[in-house]
XYZ file of C-alpha atoms in Angstrom:
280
model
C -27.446 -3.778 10.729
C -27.761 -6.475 8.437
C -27.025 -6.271 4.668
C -28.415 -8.908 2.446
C -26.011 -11.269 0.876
C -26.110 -11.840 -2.869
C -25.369 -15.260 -4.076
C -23.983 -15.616 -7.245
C -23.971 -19.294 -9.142
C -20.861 -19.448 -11.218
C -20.375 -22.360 -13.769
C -17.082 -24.131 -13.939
C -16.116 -22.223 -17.325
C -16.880 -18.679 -15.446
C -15.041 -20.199 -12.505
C -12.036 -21.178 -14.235
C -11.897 -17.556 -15.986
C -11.799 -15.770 -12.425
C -8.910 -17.476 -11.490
C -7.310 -17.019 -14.678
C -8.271 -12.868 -14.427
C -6.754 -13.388 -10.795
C -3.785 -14.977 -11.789
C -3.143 -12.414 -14.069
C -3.546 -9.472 -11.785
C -1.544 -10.865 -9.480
C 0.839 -11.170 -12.296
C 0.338 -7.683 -13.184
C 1.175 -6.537 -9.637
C 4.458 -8.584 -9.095
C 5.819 -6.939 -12.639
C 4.808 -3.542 -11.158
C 6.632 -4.239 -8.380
C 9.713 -5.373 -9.887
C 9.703 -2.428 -11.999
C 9.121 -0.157 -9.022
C 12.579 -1.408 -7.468
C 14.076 -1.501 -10.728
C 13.545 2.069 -11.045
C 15.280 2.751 -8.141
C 11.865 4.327 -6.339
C 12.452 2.972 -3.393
C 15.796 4.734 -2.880
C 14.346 8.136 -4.199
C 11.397 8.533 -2.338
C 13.814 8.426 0.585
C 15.610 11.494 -1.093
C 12.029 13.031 -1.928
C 11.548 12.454 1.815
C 14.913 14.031 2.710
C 13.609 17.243 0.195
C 10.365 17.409 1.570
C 12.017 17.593 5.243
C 14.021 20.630 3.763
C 11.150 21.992 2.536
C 9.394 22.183 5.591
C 11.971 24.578 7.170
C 11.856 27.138 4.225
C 7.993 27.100 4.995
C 9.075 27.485 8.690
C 10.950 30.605 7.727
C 8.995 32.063 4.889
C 5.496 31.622 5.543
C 5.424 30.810 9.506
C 7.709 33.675 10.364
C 9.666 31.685 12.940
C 12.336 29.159 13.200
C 11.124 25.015 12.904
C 10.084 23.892 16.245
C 9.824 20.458 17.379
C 5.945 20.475 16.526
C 6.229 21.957 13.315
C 9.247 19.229 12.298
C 7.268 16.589 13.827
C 4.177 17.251 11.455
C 6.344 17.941 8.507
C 8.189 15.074 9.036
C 4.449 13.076 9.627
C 3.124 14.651 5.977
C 6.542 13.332 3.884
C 6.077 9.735 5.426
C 8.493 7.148 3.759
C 6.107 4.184 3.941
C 3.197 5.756 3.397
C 4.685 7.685 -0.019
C 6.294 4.248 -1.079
C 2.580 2.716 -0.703
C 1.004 5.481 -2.619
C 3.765 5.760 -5.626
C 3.405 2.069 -6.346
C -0.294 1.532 -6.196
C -0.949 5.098 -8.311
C 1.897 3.458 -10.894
C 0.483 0.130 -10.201
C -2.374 1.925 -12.157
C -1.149 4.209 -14.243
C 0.599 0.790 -15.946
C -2.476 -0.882 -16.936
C -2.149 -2.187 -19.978
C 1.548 -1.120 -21.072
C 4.149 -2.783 -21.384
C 5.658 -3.696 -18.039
C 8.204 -6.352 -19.388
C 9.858 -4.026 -21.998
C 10.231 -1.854 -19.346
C 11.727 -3.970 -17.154
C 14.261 -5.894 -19.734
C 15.742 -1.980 -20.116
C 16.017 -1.352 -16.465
C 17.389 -4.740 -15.118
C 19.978 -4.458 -17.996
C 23.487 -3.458 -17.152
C 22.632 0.117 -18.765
C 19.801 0.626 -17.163
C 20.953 -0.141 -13.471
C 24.060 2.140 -14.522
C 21.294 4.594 -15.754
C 19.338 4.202 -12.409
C 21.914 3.843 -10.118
C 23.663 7.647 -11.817
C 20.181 9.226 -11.554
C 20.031 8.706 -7.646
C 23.428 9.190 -6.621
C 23.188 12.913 -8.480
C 19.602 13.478 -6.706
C 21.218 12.817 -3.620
C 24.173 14.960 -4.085
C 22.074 17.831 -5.402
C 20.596 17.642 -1.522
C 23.915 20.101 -0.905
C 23.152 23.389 -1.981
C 26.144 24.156 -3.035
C 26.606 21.084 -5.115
C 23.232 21.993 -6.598
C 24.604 26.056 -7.548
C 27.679 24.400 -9.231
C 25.575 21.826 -11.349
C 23.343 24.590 -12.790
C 26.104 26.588 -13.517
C 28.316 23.576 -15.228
C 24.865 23.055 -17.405
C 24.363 26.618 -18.217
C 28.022 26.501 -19.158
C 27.608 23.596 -21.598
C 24.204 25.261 -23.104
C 25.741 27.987 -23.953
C 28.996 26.483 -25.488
C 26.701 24.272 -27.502
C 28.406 20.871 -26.243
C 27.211 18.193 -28.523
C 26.703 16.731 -24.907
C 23.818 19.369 -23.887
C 22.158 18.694 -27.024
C 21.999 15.102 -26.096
C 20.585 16.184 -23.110
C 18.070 18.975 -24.559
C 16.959 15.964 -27.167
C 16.227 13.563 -24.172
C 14.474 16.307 -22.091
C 12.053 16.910 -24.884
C 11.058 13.334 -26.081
C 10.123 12.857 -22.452
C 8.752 16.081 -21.790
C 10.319 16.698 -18.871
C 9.839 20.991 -18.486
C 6.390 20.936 -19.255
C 5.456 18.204 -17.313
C 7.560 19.307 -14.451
C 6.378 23.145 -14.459
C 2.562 21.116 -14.517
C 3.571 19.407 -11.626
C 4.829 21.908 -9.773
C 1.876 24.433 -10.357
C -0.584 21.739 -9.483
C 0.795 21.183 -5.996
C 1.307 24.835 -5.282
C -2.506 24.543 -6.015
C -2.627 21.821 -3.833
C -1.173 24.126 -1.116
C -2.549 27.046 -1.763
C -5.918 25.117 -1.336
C -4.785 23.368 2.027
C -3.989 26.657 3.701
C -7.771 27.856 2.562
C -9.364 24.564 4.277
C -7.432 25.229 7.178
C -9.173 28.800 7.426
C -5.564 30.727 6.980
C -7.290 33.298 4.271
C -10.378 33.919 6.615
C -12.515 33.614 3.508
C -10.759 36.437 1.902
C -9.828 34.480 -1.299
C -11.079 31.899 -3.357
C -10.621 29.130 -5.805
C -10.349 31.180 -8.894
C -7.992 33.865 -6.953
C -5.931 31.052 -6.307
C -5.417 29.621 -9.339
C -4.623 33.166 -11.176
C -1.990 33.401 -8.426
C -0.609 30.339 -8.835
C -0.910 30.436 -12.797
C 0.907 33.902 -12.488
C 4.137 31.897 -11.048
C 4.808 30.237 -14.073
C 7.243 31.898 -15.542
C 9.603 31.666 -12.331
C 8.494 28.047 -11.826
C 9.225 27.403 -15.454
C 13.120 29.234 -14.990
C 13.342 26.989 -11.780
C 12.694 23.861 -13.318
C 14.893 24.263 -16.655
C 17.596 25.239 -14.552
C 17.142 22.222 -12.432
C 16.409 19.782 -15.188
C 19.675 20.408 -16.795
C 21.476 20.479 -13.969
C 20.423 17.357 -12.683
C 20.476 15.413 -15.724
C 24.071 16.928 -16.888
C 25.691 16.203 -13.815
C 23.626 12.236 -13.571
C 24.468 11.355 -17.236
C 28.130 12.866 -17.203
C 29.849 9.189 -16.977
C 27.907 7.663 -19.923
C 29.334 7.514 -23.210
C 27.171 9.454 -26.172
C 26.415 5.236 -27.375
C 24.957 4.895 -23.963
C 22.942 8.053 -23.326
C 21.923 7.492 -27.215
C 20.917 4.404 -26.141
C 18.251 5.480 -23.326
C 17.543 8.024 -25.458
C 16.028 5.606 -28.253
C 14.145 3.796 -25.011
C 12.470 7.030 -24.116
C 11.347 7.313 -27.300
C 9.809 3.508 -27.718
C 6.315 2.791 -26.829
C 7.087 1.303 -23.604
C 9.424 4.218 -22.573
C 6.809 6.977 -23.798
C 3.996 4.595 -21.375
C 6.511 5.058 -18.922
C 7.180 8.265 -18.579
C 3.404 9.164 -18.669
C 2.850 6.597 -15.811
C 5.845 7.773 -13.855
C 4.676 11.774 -13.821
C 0.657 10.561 -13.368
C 1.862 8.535 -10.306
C 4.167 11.112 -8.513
C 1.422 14.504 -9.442
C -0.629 12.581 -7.526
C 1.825 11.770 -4.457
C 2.758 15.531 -4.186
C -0.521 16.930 -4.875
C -1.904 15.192 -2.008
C 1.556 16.007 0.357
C 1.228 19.276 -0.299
C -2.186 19.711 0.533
C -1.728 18.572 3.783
C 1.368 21.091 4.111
C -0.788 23.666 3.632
C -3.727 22.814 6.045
C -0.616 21.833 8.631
C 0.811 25.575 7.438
C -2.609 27.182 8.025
C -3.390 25.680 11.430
C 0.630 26.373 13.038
C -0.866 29.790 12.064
C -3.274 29.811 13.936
C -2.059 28.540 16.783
C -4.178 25.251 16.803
C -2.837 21.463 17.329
C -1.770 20.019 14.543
């Protein structure tokens, strides 16, 4: 079929303004793309990948009521796709970063602090991979809460000007949701429960998702931040608290909802169809 073409008569002025708007944008994206590897992102979603993997075998075990199978690690491994969750992250920040400001951002993160910062925050995420690592860092953090270390209140102060349980516990409940929601498209309740049953469910975890995610929080940022000085960690403090580091964080935890959301979705429509006993 064919679909009528609109021509459009542009004068020199209007001409001269789209390639200025298309300069810019292109502008725009090669910032959001430095700051993407600045951040380290690149390196991360590979651990997010390696999580997600993990992830998949306590589903195997939990919900499945069997041990991973080739299939089922296959699909899994299909659902926490590296390129295709690199793609997403940076086009959903890509957008999330309209209008803030991208170079402030990056003049923090390409600066010797903020690769130290960067390059501290994925080498614990990594490590906490090890679930034994991960017991001892809760524990250490736990430890230094309740001995009042000026060093955990650092930490507590940094954890609240960027949010991080709240938006965390959000995040988490949101792609339970998500998966709750996948294993009802792929017909594992039989019609038995719906939207609202699911969300009282999942709003009725909060409390334990909330205890999970301090104790991870603190873990993870006690053991990350342990080799900067109190100047230092003061320092990205006083970042996080600036305009661009408040834009930031808002674009960072927009950005990655949406990632997981959407991943764990499709875990639970993969989850609900293994069920089954149907290809998936």
């Amino acid at each position: 079929m064919l679909h009528a073409i609109r021509t459009t008569f542009l004068t020199p002025l209007a001409l001269i303004a789209s390639a200025t708007l298309a300069q810019a944008q292109a502008a725009d994206a090669e910032q959001s793309a430095a700051l993407f590897d600045a951040l380290g992102l690149p390196e991360m979603i590979e651990i997010m990948r390696e999580e997600g993997l993990a992830y998949g075998e306590e589903i195997a075990t939990d919900l499945l009521s069997s041990t991973s199978n080739a299939k089922w690690t296959h699909t899994v491994s299909e659902i926490y796709n590296a390129d295709r969750m690199r793609s997403g992250a940076a086009a959903a920040l890509d957008t999330a970063l309209a209008g803030a400001d991208v170079d402030a951002m990056l003049d923090f993160f390409t600066s010797d602090l903020g690769r130290e910062v960067i390059q501290l925050e994925t080498s614990a995420r990594r490590a906490l991979l090890d679930d034994d690592v991960d017991a001892a860092a809760k524990q250490a953090a736990g430890d230094a809460l309740d001995a009042e270390t000026s060093r955990a209140a650092m930490v507590t102060e940094f954890i609240k000007v960027n949010d991080l349980i709240d938006t965390n516990v959000v995040g988490a409940m949101n792609a339970n949701f998500g998966f709750y929601m996948g294993l009802q498209d792929g017909g594992a309740f039989d019609g038995n429960l719906n939207e609202e049953q699911i969300l009282t469910d999942v709003n009725d975890q909060e409390p334990q998702i909330r205890q999970n995610t301090t104790e991870w929080v603190y873990g993870f940022l006690m053991m990350a931040y342990q080799p900067l000085s109190d100047d230092e960690l003061q320092a990205y403090i006083d970042f996080s608290k600036s305009y661009a580091g408040q834009a930031l964080n808002t674009a960072m935890f927009a950005a990655f909802d949406q990632m997981f959301v959407a991943i764990s979705t499709e875990l639970g429509r993969a989850s609900a169809q293994y069920m089954s006993g149907q290809d998936i």
